[in-house]
Short mmCIF file of C-alpha atoms and ligand atoms in Angstrom, two decimals:
data_model
loop_
_atom_site.label_atom_id
_atom_site.label_comp_id
_atom_site.label_asym_id
_atom_site.label_seq_id
_atom_site.Cartn_x
_atom_site.Cartn_y
_atom_site.Cartn_z
CA MET U 245 51.00 -96.07 199.45
CA CYS U 246 48.98 -99.23 199.72
CA THR U 247 47.82 -102.14 197.65
CA THR U 248 44.24 -102.46 198.82
CA CYS U 249 43.31 -99.01 197.52
CA GLY U 250 44.67 -99.66 194.05
CA CYS U 251 48.19 -98.23 194.14
CA SER U 252 49.37 -101.55 192.76
CA GLN U 253 47.33 -101.15 189.60
CA PRO U 254 49.33 -102.66 186.75
CA ALA U 255 50.91 -99.93 184.71
CA GLU U 256 49.34 -101.15 181.49
CA ALA U 257 45.91 -100.05 182.73
CA VAL U 258 46.91 -96.39 183.02
CA THR U 259 45.86 -94.38 180.00
CA VAL U 260 46.29 -90.84 178.86
CA GLN U 261 43.52 -89.44 176.70
CA LEU U 262 43.52 -86.22 174.79
CA VAL U 263 40.44 -84.11 175.09
CA GLY U 264 39.84 -80.77 173.48
CA LEU U 265 42.99 -80.96 171.41
CA LYS U 266 43.41 -81.34 167.68
CA GLN U 267 45.45 -84.52 167.98
CA LYS U 268 43.47 -87.73 167.78
CA ASP U 269 42.93 -89.69 170.97
CA ALA U 270 45.91 -91.64 172.20
CA ILE U 271 46.46 -94.29 174.80
CA LEU U 272 49.89 -94.31 176.34
CA LYS U 273 51.36 -96.83 178.71
CA ALA U 274 52.62 -95.52 182.01
CA GLY U 275 55.89 -96.49 183.72
CA GLY U 276 56.44 -99.92 185.21
CA VAL U 277 57.02 -99.17 188.86
CA HIS U 278 53.44 -99.78 189.91
CA ALA U 279 53.38 -103.31 188.61
CA GLN U 280 56.26 -104.19 190.90
CA ARG U 281 54.06 -103.62 193.91
CA GLN U 282 51.48 -106.26 193.12
CA GLN U 283 50.92 -108.88 195.77
CA ARG U 284 52.80 -106.84 198.33
CA GLY U 285 51.46 -105.97 201.73
CA HIS U 286 49.82 -102.90 203.12
CA HIS U 287 51.45 -100.33 205.36
CA HIS U 288 51.06 -96.72 206.23
CA PRO U 289 53.84 -94.34 207.25
CA SER U 290 53.40 -92.73 210.63
CA HIS U 291 53.05 -88.98 210.29
CA GLU U 292 54.19 -88.40 213.84
CA THR U 293 57.45 -90.28 213.70
CA GLY U 294 58.19 -90.96 210.06
CA VAL U 295 58.61 -94.63 210.95
CA ALA U 296 56.66 -97.11 208.88
CA VAL U 297 54.03 -98.97 210.88
CA GLN U 298 53.01 -102.28 209.44
CA VAL U 299 49.29 -102.83 209.64
CA GLU U 300 49.35 -106.43 208.51
CA GLY U 301 52.02 -109.10 208.55
CA GLN U 302 54.30 -107.95 205.76
CA ASP U 303 57.23 -108.64 203.59
CA PRO U 304 60.14 -106.81 205.29
CA GLN U 305 61.37 -105.73 201.84
CA LEU U 306 58.25 -103.60 201.39
CA LEU U 307 59.66 -100.45 202.95
CA GLN U 308 62.78 -100.53 200.77
CA LEU U 309 60.66 -101.18 197.69
CA GLU U 310 58.45 -98.20 198.43
CA LEU U 311 61.46 -96.00 199.09
CA ASP U 312 62.77 -97.03 195.68
CA ILE U 313 59.44 -96.21 194.05
CA LEU U 314 59.22 -92.81 195.71
CA GLY U 315 62.86 -92.12 194.87
CA GLU U 316 62.21 -92.85 191.20
CA ASN U 317 59.08 -90.71 191.30
CA ASN U 318 61.03 -87.84 192.85
CA ARG U 319 63.63 -88.05 190.09
CA LEU U 320 60.94 -87.82 187.44
CA ALA U 321 59.26 -84.99 189.34
CA GLU U 322 62.54 -83.06 189.21
CA ARG U 323 62.63 -83.54 185.44
CA ASN U 324 59.09 -82.22 185.21
CA ARG U 325 60.08 -79.29 187.39
CA GLY U 326 62.96 -78.50 185.03
CA TYR U 327 60.57 -78.60 182.08
CA PHE U 328 58.20 -76.19 183.83
CA GLU U 329 60.98 -73.81 184.79
CA ALA U 330 62.42 -73.80 181.27
CA LYS U 331 59.04 -72.78 179.85
CA ASN U 332 58.17 -70.46 182.72
CA ILE U 333 55.10 -72.51 183.60
CA LEU U 334 53.61 -72.26 187.07
CA ALA U 335 52.39 -75.80 187.82
CA LEU U 336 49.80 -76.28 190.53
CA ASN U 337 48.84 -79.68 191.94
CA LEU U 338 45.21 -79.56 193.12
CA VAL U 339 44.47 -82.21 195.76
CA SER U 340 41.29 -82.90 197.69
CA SER U 341 38.72 -85.53 198.51
CA PRO U 342 36.16 -86.36 195.79
CA GLY U 343 33.39 -83.79 195.49
CA SER U 344 35.18 -80.78 196.98
CA GLY U 345 34.68 -78.83 193.77
CA LYS U 346 38.09 -78.94 192.11
CA THR U 347 36.67 -79.12 188.61
CA SER U 348 34.01 -76.49 189.29
CA LEU U 349 36.65 -74.11 190.60
CA LEU U 350 38.78 -74.77 187.55
CA GLU U 351 35.88 -74.15 185.17
CA ARG U 352 35.20 -70.74 186.69
CA THR U 353 38.88 -69.89 186.93
CA LEU U 354 39.51 -70.72 183.30
CA ARG U 355 36.50 -68.78 182.07
CA GLU U 356 37.43 -65.69 184.06
CA LEU U 357 41.23 -65.75 184.00
CA GLN U 358 42.57 -67.45 180.89
CA ALA U 359 42.12 -64.36 178.69
CA GLU U 360 44.60 -62.69 181.05
CA LEU U 361 46.85 -65.65 181.80
CA PRO U 362 47.22 -68.61 179.41
CA CYS U 363 46.21 -71.86 181.13
CA ALA U 364 46.36 -75.60 180.48
CA VAL U 365 44.98 -78.50 182.49
CA ILE U 366 45.84 -82.11 183.25
CA GLU U 367 42.88 -84.02 184.66
CA GLY U 368 43.29 -87.14 186.80
CA ASP U 369 40.44 -89.55 187.43
CA GLN U 370 40.14 -93.28 187.69
CA GLN U 371 37.68 -93.46 184.79
CA THR U 372 35.81 -91.29 182.26
CA THR U 373 36.69 -88.07 180.48
CA ASN U 374 33.82 -86.22 182.17
CA ASP U 375 36.00 -83.60 183.84
CA ALA U 376 38.22 -83.11 180.81
CA ASP U 377 35.09 -82.59 178.71
CA ARG U 378 33.97 -79.85 181.12
CA ILE U 379 37.40 -78.22 180.98
CA ALA U 380 37.54 -78.47 177.18
CA ALA U 381 34.24 -76.58 177.02
CA THR U 382 36.02 -73.55 178.51
CA GLY U 383 38.43 -73.55 175.56
CA ALA U 384 41.47 -74.52 177.62
CA PRO U 385 43.79 -77.26 176.36
CA VAL U 386 43.39 -80.36 178.51
CA VAL U 387 44.60 -83.94 178.77
CA GLN U 388 42.76 -86.57 180.78
CA ILE U 389 44.73 -89.24 182.60
CA ASN U 390 42.71 -92.30 183.59
CA THR U 391 44.47 -94.19 186.36
CA GLY U 392 42.22 -97.26 186.36
CA LYS U 393 42.28 -98.52 189.95
CA GLY U 394 45.18 -96.22 190.80
CA CYS U 395 44.32 -93.61 193.41
CA HIS U 396 46.81 -90.85 192.57
CA LEU U 397 48.79 -89.26 189.77
CA ASP U 398 52.53 -89.72 189.70
CA ALA U 399 55.34 -87.86 187.98
CA ALA U 400 55.61 -90.40 185.14
CA MET U 401 51.94 -90.01 184.24
CA VAL U 402 52.26 -86.23 184.20
CA ARG U 403 55.39 -86.46 182.08
CA ARG U 404 53.54 -88.54 179.49
CA ALA U 405 50.65 -86.10 179.45
CA LEU U 406 52.94 -83.11 178.89
CA LYS U 407 54.02 -84.20 175.43
CA PRO U 408 50.55 -84.21 173.83
CA LEU U 409 49.37 -81.27 175.93
CA ASN U 410 52.39 -79.09 175.11
CA PRO U 411 51.36 -76.33 177.53
CA PRO U 412 52.31 -72.85 176.30
CA SER U 413 55.25 -70.96 177.76
CA ASP U 414 54.50 -68.29 180.35
CA SER U 415 51.34 -70.00 181.53
CA LEU U 416 49.57 -71.68 184.41
CA LEU U 417 49.27 -75.47 184.43
CA PHE U 418 46.58 -76.87 186.69
CA ILE U 419 46.99 -80.55 187.53
CA GLU U 420 43.77 -81.88 189.06
CA ASN U 421 44.79 -84.95 191.02
CA VAL U 422 42.58 -87.96 191.68
CA GLY U 423 40.16 -87.23 194.53
CA ASN U 424 41.97 -88.75 197.50
CA LEU U 425 43.47 -87.25 200.65
CA VAL U 426 45.96 -90.03 201.29
CA CYS U 427 48.20 -91.28 198.49
CA PRO U 428 48.57 -88.02 196.46
CA ALA U 429 50.45 -86.61 199.46
CA LEU U 430 53.35 -88.95 198.75
CA PHE U 431 53.82 -88.31 195.06
CA GLU U 432 55.51 -85.14 193.88
CA LEU U 433 54.54 -84.26 190.32
CA GLY U 434 57.07 -81.46 189.81
CA GLU U 435 54.60 -78.81 190.81
CA ALA U 436 55.65 -75.43 192.17
CA VAL U 437 52.66 -75.25 194.50
CA ARG U 438 50.35 -77.81 196.04
CA VAL U 439 46.82 -76.55 196.63
CA ALA U 440 44.56 -78.49 198.99
CA ILE U 441 40.84 -77.89 198.53
CA ILE U 442 38.28 -78.60 201.22
CA SER U 443 34.57 -77.85 201.04
CA VAL U 444 32.40 -76.86 203.96
CA THR U 445 30.26 -79.95 203.47
CA GLU U 446 33.24 -81.92 204.75
CA GLY U 447 34.35 -81.90 208.38
CA ASP U 448 36.49 -79.04 209.68
CA ASP U 449 38.66 -81.72 211.31
CA LYS U 450 39.91 -83.05 207.97
CA PRO U 451 43.42 -81.60 208.54
CA LEU U 452 43.73 -83.69 211.70
CA LYS U 453 42.51 -86.85 210.00
CA TYR U 454 44.67 -86.43 206.90
CA PRO U 455 47.66 -84.41 208.12
CA ASP U 456 50.12 -85.34 205.39
CA ILE U 457 48.18 -83.80 202.55
CA PHE U 458 47.52 -80.56 204.45
CA HIS U 459 51.07 -80.44 205.77
CA SER U 460 52.37 -80.56 202.21
CA ALA U 461 50.04 -77.86 200.82
CA GLN U 462 51.12 -74.23 200.62
CA VAL U 463 47.57 -73.07 200.01
CA VAL U 464 44.24 -74.30 201.33
CA VAL U 465 41.12 -73.30 199.41
CA VAL U 466 37.86 -73.58 201.36
CA ASN U 467 35.09 -74.04 198.80
CA LYS U 468 31.28 -73.88 198.96
CA ILE U 469 31.21 -71.12 201.59
CA ASP U 470 27.73 -70.21 200.31
CA LEU U 471 26.60 -73.32 202.23
CA LEU U 472 28.10 -72.22 205.57
CA PRO U 473 24.69 -71.20 207.04
CA TYR U 474 23.40 -74.72 206.51
CA VAL U 475 26.22 -76.94 207.70
CA PRO U 476 28.07 -77.42 211.01
CA PHE U 477 31.43 -76.24 209.68
CA SER U 478 33.57 -73.73 211.58
CA LEU U 479 36.18 -71.71 209.70
CA ASP U 480 37.85 -70.92 213.02
CA ALA U 481 38.05 -74.61 213.87
CA LEU U 482 39.49 -75.35 210.45
CA ARG U 483 42.18 -72.69 210.84
CA HIS U 484 43.02 -74.02 214.29
CA ASN U 485 43.25 -77.58 213.02
CA LEU U 486 45.41 -76.49 210.10
CA SER U 487 47.78 -74.74 212.49
CA ARG U 488 48.32 -78.05 214.26
CA VAL U 489 49.55 -79.88 211.14
CA SER U 490 50.89 -77.21 208.82
CA HIS U 491 53.08 -74.13 208.76
CA ASN U 492 50.85 -71.16 208.28
CA PRO U 493 49.33 -72.04 204.90
CA ARG U 494 47.51 -69.39 202.93
CA VAL U 495 43.75 -69.95 203.37
CA ILE U 496 41.37 -68.68 200.67
CA CYS U 497 37.63 -68.98 201.28
CA LEU U 498 35.35 -68.91 198.25
CA SER U 499 32.37 -70.32 196.44
CA ALA U 500 33.06 -71.59 192.95
CA TYR U 501 29.28 -71.70 192.50
CA THR U 502 28.39 -68.10 193.40
CA GLY U 503 31.76 -66.49 192.75
CA GLU U 504 32.07 -65.09 196.27
CA GLY U 505 35.74 -64.82 197.21
CA VAL U 506 37.12 -65.96 193.86
CA GLU U 507 38.87 -62.65 193.21
CA ALA U 508 41.21 -63.40 196.13
CA TRP U 509 42.04 -66.73 194.46
CA TYR U 510 42.71 -65.01 191.15
CA GLN U 511 44.89 -62.39 192.80
CA TRP U 512 46.84 -65.09 194.58
CA LEU U 513 47.37 -66.83 191.22
CA ARG U 514 48.52 -63.56 189.62
CA ASP U 515 50.90 -62.77 192.48
CA THR U 516 52.30 -66.31 192.59
CA PHE U 517 52.83 -66.36 188.83
CA SER U 518 54.60 -62.99 188.99
CA SER U 519 56.88 -64.06 191.85
CA HIS U 520 57.52 -67.36 190.09
CA GLN U 521 58.85 -65.42 187.09
CA ALA U 522 61.15 -63.26 189.17
MG1 MG D 885 37.10 -83.36 189.26
#
Protein backbone atom coordinates (compact mmCIF):
# COMPACT_ATOMS: atom_id res chain seq x y z
CA MET A 1 0.00 0.00 0.00
CA CYS A 2 1.56 3.28 -1.00
CA THR A 3 0.64 6.83 -1.77
CA THR A 4 2.82 7.49 -4.78
CA CYS A 5 1.07 4.83 -6.86
CA GLY A 6 -2.39 6.19 -6.18
CA CYS A 7 -3.64 4.13 -3.23
CA SER A 8 -4.49 7.41 -1.55
CA GLN A 9 -6.94 8.36 -4.26
CA PRO A 10 -9.80 10.22 -2.61
CA ALA A 11 -12.79 7.95 -2.30
CA GLU A 12 -15.05 10.36 -4.15
CA ALA A 13 -13.18 9.63 -7.40
CA VAL A 14 -14.05 5.93 -7.38
CA THR A 15 -17.03 5.15 -9.56
CA VAL A 16 -19.03 2.08 -10.35
CA GLN A 17 -20.58 1.96 -13.80
CA LEU A 18 -23.10 -0.50 -15.07
CA VAL A 19 -22.44 -1.95 -18.47
CA GLY A 20 -24.54 -4.48 -20.26
CA LEU A 21 -27.32 -4.33 -17.72
CA LYS A 22 -30.81 -2.96 -18.04
CA GLN A 23 -30.38 -0.47 -15.21
CA LYS A 24 -29.26 2.98 -16.26
CA ASP A 25 -25.68 3.99 -15.54
CA ALA A 26 -24.93 4.86 -11.96
CA ILE A 27 -22.05 6.47 -10.16
CA LEU A 28 -21.59 5.37 -6.60
CA LYS A 29 -19.21 6.73 -4.02
CA ALA A 30 -16.81 4.29 -2.46
CA GLY A 31 -15.92 4.05 1.23
CA GLY A 32 -13.90 6.72 2.99
CA VAL A 33 -10.84 4.83 4.14
CA HIS A 34 -8.70 5.80 1.17
CA ALA A 35 -9.08 9.49 1.77
CA GLN A 36 -7.56 9.08 5.22
CA ARG A 37 -4.27 8.09 3.66
CA GLN A 38 -3.65 11.30 1.77
CA GLN A 39 -0.42 13.08 2.52
CA ARG A 40 0.95 10.05 4.31
CA GLY A 41 4.29 8.50 3.57
CA HIS A 42 5.34 5.54 1.52
CA HIS A 43 6.36 2.16 2.86
CA HIS A 44 6.44 -1.40 1.72
CA PRO A 45 6.05 -4.46 3.92
CA SER A 46 8.95 -6.88 3.82
CA HIS A 47 7.85 -10.22 2.41
CA GLU A 48 10.70 -12.03 4.11
CA THR A 49 10.08 -10.87 7.64
CA GLY A 50 6.64 -9.31 7.71
CA VAL A 51 8.20 -6.23 9.28
CA ALA A 52 7.40 -2.91 7.66
CA VAL A 53 10.44 -1.24 6.13
CA GLN A 54 10.17 2.48 5.73
CA VAL A 55 11.54 3.67 2.43
CA GLU A 56 11.31 7.36 3.21
CA GLY A 57 11.21 9.32 6.43
CA GLN A 58 7.69 8.62 7.65
CA ASP A 59 5.01 9.32 10.11
CA PRO A 60 5.33 6.53 12.72
CA GLN A 61 1.52 6.29 12.82
CA LEU A 62 1.49 5.05 9.23
CA LEU A 63 1.81 1.36 10.06
CA GLN A 64 -1.08 1.47 12.53
CA LEU A 65 -3.19 3.39 10.03
CA GLU A 66 -2.57 0.82 7.33
CA LEU A 67 -3.33 -2.02 9.71
CA ASP A 68 -6.63 -0.31 10.46
CA ILE A 69 -7.39 0.06 6.76
CA LEU A 70 -6.57 -3.57 6.02
CA GLY A 71 -8.55 -4.68 9.06
CA GLU A 72 -11.61 -2.79 7.84
CA ASN A 73 -11.12 -4.21 4.36
CA ASN A 74 -10.90 -7.73 5.77
CA ARG A 75 -14.16 -7.24 7.65
CA LEU A 76 -15.92 -6.15 4.48
CA ALA A 77 -14.33 -9.02 2.57
CA GLU A 78 -15.82 -11.44 5.10
CA ARG A 79 -19.24 -9.90 4.48
CA ASN A 80 -18.76 -10.37 0.76
CA ARG A 81 -17.69 -13.94 1.39
CA GLY A 82 -20.89 -14.55 3.36
CA TYR A 83 -22.94 -13.12 0.50
CA PHE A 84 -21.19 -15.42 -1.98
CA GLU A 85 -21.65 -18.48 0.20
CA ALA A 86 -25.33 -17.74 0.78
CA LYS A 87 -25.93 -17.61 -2.98
CA ASN A 88 -23.55 -20.45 -3.78
CA ILE A 89 -21.38 -18.19 -5.92
CA LEU A 90 -17.79 -19.15 -6.62
CA ALA A 91 -15.92 -15.82 -6.66
CA LEU A 92 -12.55 -15.66 -8.37
CA ASN A 93 -10.18 -12.70 -8.05
CA LEU A 94 -8.07 -12.44 -11.23
CA VAL A 95 -4.79 -10.60 -10.64
CA SER A 96 -1.94 -9.89 -13.01
CA SER A 97 0.16 -7.16 -14.54
CA PRO A 98 -1.44 -5.09 -17.32
CA GLY A 99 -1.53 -6.85 -20.67
CA SER A 100 -1.35 -10.46 -19.47
CA GLY A 101 -4.65 -11.24 -21.17
CA LYS A 102 -7.14 -11.33 -18.30
CA THR A 103 -9.95 -9.85 -20.36
CA SER A 104 -9.17 -11.99 -23.40
CA LEU A 105 -9.25 -15.12 -21.27
CA LEU A 106 -12.55 -14.02 -19.76
CA GLU A 107 -14.08 -13.34 -23.18
CA ARG A 108 -13.26 -16.84 -24.39
CA THR A 109 -14.28 -18.43 -21.11
CA LEU A 110 -17.65 -16.71 -21.09
CA ARG A 111 -18.38 -17.57 -24.71
CA GLU A 112 -17.51 -21.22 -24.22
CA LEU A 113 -18.63 -21.90 -20.65
CA GLN A 114 -21.52 -19.66 -19.62
CA ALA A 115 -24.15 -21.81 -21.36
CA GLU A 116 -23.05 -24.56 -18.96
CA LEU A 117 -22.31 -22.45 -15.89
CA PRO A 118 -23.94 -19.05 -15.28
CA CYS A 119 -21.30 -16.32 -14.99
CA ALA A 120 -21.08 -12.66 -13.99
CA VAL A 121 -18.14 -10.27 -14.06
CA ILE A 122 -16.85 -7.28 -12.13
CA GLU A 123 -14.25 -5.32 -14.09
CA GLY A 124 -11.65 -3.12 -12.40
CA ASP A 125 -9.69 -0.49 -14.30
CA GLN A 126 -8.50 2.98 -13.52
CA GLN A 127 -10.46 4.48 -16.42
CA THR A 128 -12.78 3.56 -19.31
CA THR A 129 -15.44 0.90 -19.74
CA ASN A 130 -13.48 -0.76 -22.55
CA ASP A 131 -13.15 -4.12 -20.83
CA ALA A 132 -16.72 -4.14 -19.55
CA ASP A 133 -17.91 -3.39 -23.09
CA ARG A 134 -15.98 -6.44 -24.34
CA ILE A 135 -17.46 -8.60 -21.59
CA ALA A 136 -20.98 -7.27 -22.22
CA ALA A 137 -20.63 -8.34 -25.86
CA THR A 138 -20.46 -11.96 -24.67
CA GLY A 139 -23.88 -11.58 -23.05
CA ALA A 140 -22.61 -11.87 -19.49
CA PRO A 141 -23.80 -9.40 -16.86
CA VAL A 142 -20.96 -7.04 -15.94
CA VAL A 143 -20.24 -4.01 -13.79
CA GLN A 144 -17.24 -1.78 -14.38
CA ILE A 145 -15.48 -0.20 -11.41
CA ASN A 146 -13.27 2.77 -12.28
CA THR A 147 -10.76 3.37 -9.51
CA GLY A 148 -9.40 6.68 -10.81
CA LYS A 149 -5.79 6.80 -9.62
CA GLY A 150 -6.36 3.82 -7.33
CA CYS A 151 -4.29 0.78 -8.25
CA HIS A 152 -6.43 -2.04 -6.84
CA LEU A 153 -9.96 -3.10 -6.02
CA ASP A 154 -10.97 -3.37 -2.41
CA ALA A 155 -13.81 -5.16 -0.65
CA ALA A 156 -15.94 -2.01 -0.34
CA MET A 157 -15.82 -1.39 -4.08
CA VAL A 158 -16.83 -4.97 -4.80
CA ARG A 159 -19.63 -4.75 -2.27
CA ARG A 160 -21.04 -1.68 -4.02
CA ALA A 161 -20.82 -3.38 -7.39
CA LEU A 162 -22.69 -6.46 -6.16
CA LYS A 163 -25.96 -4.65 -5.62
CA PRO A 164 -26.46 -3.48 -9.22
CA LEU A 165 -24.85 -6.62 -10.65
CA ASN A 166 -26.98 -9.00 -8.58
CA PRO A 167 -25.08 -12.10 -9.75
CA PRO A 168 -27.30 -15.18 -10.05
CA SER A 169 -27.21 -17.95 -7.48
CA ASP A 170 -25.21 -21.07 -8.33
CA SER A 171 -22.82 -19.19 -10.58
CA LEU A 172 -19.25 -18.11 -11.16
CA LEU A 173 -18.26 -14.51 -10.42
CA PHE A 174 -15.07 -13.34 -12.08
CA ILE A 175 -13.55 -10.22 -10.53
CA GLU A 176 -10.91 -8.80 -12.85
CA ASN A 177 -8.66 -6.70 -10.65
CA VAL A 178 -6.72 -3.64 -11.77
CA GLY A 179 -3.55 -4.69 -13.62
CA ASN A 180 -0.94 -4.50 -10.86
CA LEU A 181 1.21 -7.12 -9.16
CA VAL A 182 1.74 -5.20 -5.94
CA CYS A 183 -1.21 -3.65 -4.12
CA PRO A 184 -3.96 -6.17 -5.08
CA ALA A 185 -2.03 -8.74 -3.04
CA LEU A 186 -2.97 -6.91 0.15
CA PHE A 187 -6.69 -6.53 -0.39
CA GLU A 188 -9.00 -9.48 0.09
CA LEU A 189 -12.24 -9.06 -1.83
CA GLY A 190 -14.08 -12.03 -0.32
CA GLU A 191 -13.07 -14.32 -3.13
CA ALA A 192 -12.88 -18.08 -2.75
CA VAL A 193 -9.92 -18.35 -5.09
CA ARG A 194 -7.23 -15.94 -6.23
CA VAL A 195 -5.97 -16.60 -9.75
CA ALA A 196 -2.68 -15.04 -10.84
CA ILE A 197 -2.19 -14.74 -14.59
CA ILE A 198 1.20 -14.35 -16.21
CA SER A 199 1.91 -14.27 -19.93
CA VAL A 200 5.02 -15.63 -21.58
CA THR A 201 5.89 -12.17 -22.88
CA GLU A 202 6.69 -11.30 -19.28
CA GLY A 203 9.75 -12.60 -17.44
CA ASP A 204 9.68 -16.07 -15.91
CA ASP A 205 11.21 -14.48 -12.79
CA LYS A 206 8.05 -12.50 -12.00
CA PRO A 207 7.25 -14.72 -8.97
CA LEU A 208 10.58 -13.75 -7.43
CA LYS A 209 10.08 -10.05 -8.11
CA TYR A 210 6.49 -9.96 -6.87
CA PRO A 211 6.31 -12.80 -4.34
CA ASP A 212 3.28 -11.61 -2.38
CA ILE A 213 0.83 -11.83 -5.24
CA PHE A 214 2.04 -15.29 -6.30
CA HIS A 215 2.23 -16.49 -2.71
CA SER A 216 -1.42 -15.59 -2.24
CA ALA A 217 -2.68 -17.24 -5.45
CA GLN A 218 -4.02 -20.80 -5.45
CA VAL A 219 -3.85 -21.00 -9.23
CA VAL A 220 -1.38 -19.59 -11.74
CA VAL A 221 -2.52 -19.34 -15.35
CA VAL A 222 0.29 -19.01 -17.91
CA ASN A 223 -1.20 -17.29 -20.94
CA LYS A 224 -0.01 -16.73 -24.53
CA ILE A 225 1.82 -20.07 -24.76
CA ASP A 226 1.41 -19.86 -28.55
CA LEU A 227 4.24 -17.29 -28.35
CA LEU A 228 6.66 -19.60 -26.50
CA PRO A 229 8.76 -20.32 -29.65
CA TYR A 230 9.45 -16.61 -30.04
CA VAL A 231 10.27 -15.44 -26.54
CA PRO A 232 12.94 -16.33 -23.95
CA PHE A 233 10.47 -17.70 -21.40
CA SER A 234 11.05 -21.02 -19.65
CA LEU A 235 8.09 -22.88 -18.15
CA ASP A 236 10.52 -24.93 -16.06
CA ALA A 237 12.11 -21.76 -14.70
CA LEU A 238 8.69 -20.34 -13.91
CA ARG A 239 7.67 -23.48 -12.01
CA HIS A 240 10.95 -23.41 -10.10
CA ASN A 241 10.53 -19.75 -9.21
CA LEU A 242 6.94 -20.34 -8.13
CA SER A 243 8.09 -23.15 -5.84
CA ARG A 244 10.35 -20.67 -4.06
CA VAL A 245 7.53 -18.29 -3.11
CA SER A 246 4.37 -20.37 -3.07
CA HIS A 247 2.97 -23.66 -1.85
CA ASN A 248 2.47 -25.86 -4.84
CA PRO A 249 -0.03 -23.75 -6.78
CA ARG A 250 -1.97 -25.30 -9.63
CA VAL A 251 -0.36 -24.16 -12.91
CA ILE A 252 -2.49 -24.09 -16.07
CA CYS A 253 -0.79 -23.25 -19.37
CA LEU A 254 -2.98 -21.97 -22.19
CA SER A 255 -3.49 -19.54 -25.01
CA ALA A 256 -6.64 -17.46 -24.79
CA TYR A 257 -5.96 -16.48 -28.41
CA THR A 258 -5.70 -19.93 -30.01
CA GLY A 259 -7.64 -21.91 -27.42
CA GLU A 260 -4.77 -24.32 -26.72
CA GLY A 261 -5.01 -25.57 -23.15
CA VAL A 262 -8.24 -23.79 -22.28
CA GLU A 263 -10.12 -27.04 -21.67
CA ALA A 264 -7.89 -27.66 -18.63
CA TRP A 265 -8.91 -24.22 -17.33
CA TYR A 266 -12.58 -24.98 -17.89
CA GLN A 267 -12.27 -28.35 -16.18
CA TRP A 268 -10.55 -26.73 -13.23
CA LEU A 269 -13.42 -24.22 -13.02
CA ARG A 270 -15.99 -27.03 -13.16
CA ASP A 271 -14.19 -29.08 -10.51
CA THR A 272 -13.67 -26.08 -8.22
CA PHE A 273 -17.30 -25.03 -8.54
CA SER A 274 -18.43 -28.58 -7.74
CA SER A 275 -16.17 -28.87 -4.70
CA HIS A 276 -17.23 -25.39 -3.60
CA GLN A 277 -20.84 -26.58 -3.53
CA ALA A 278 -20.07 -29.67 -1.49
MG1 LIG B 1 -8.48 -6.16 -18.68
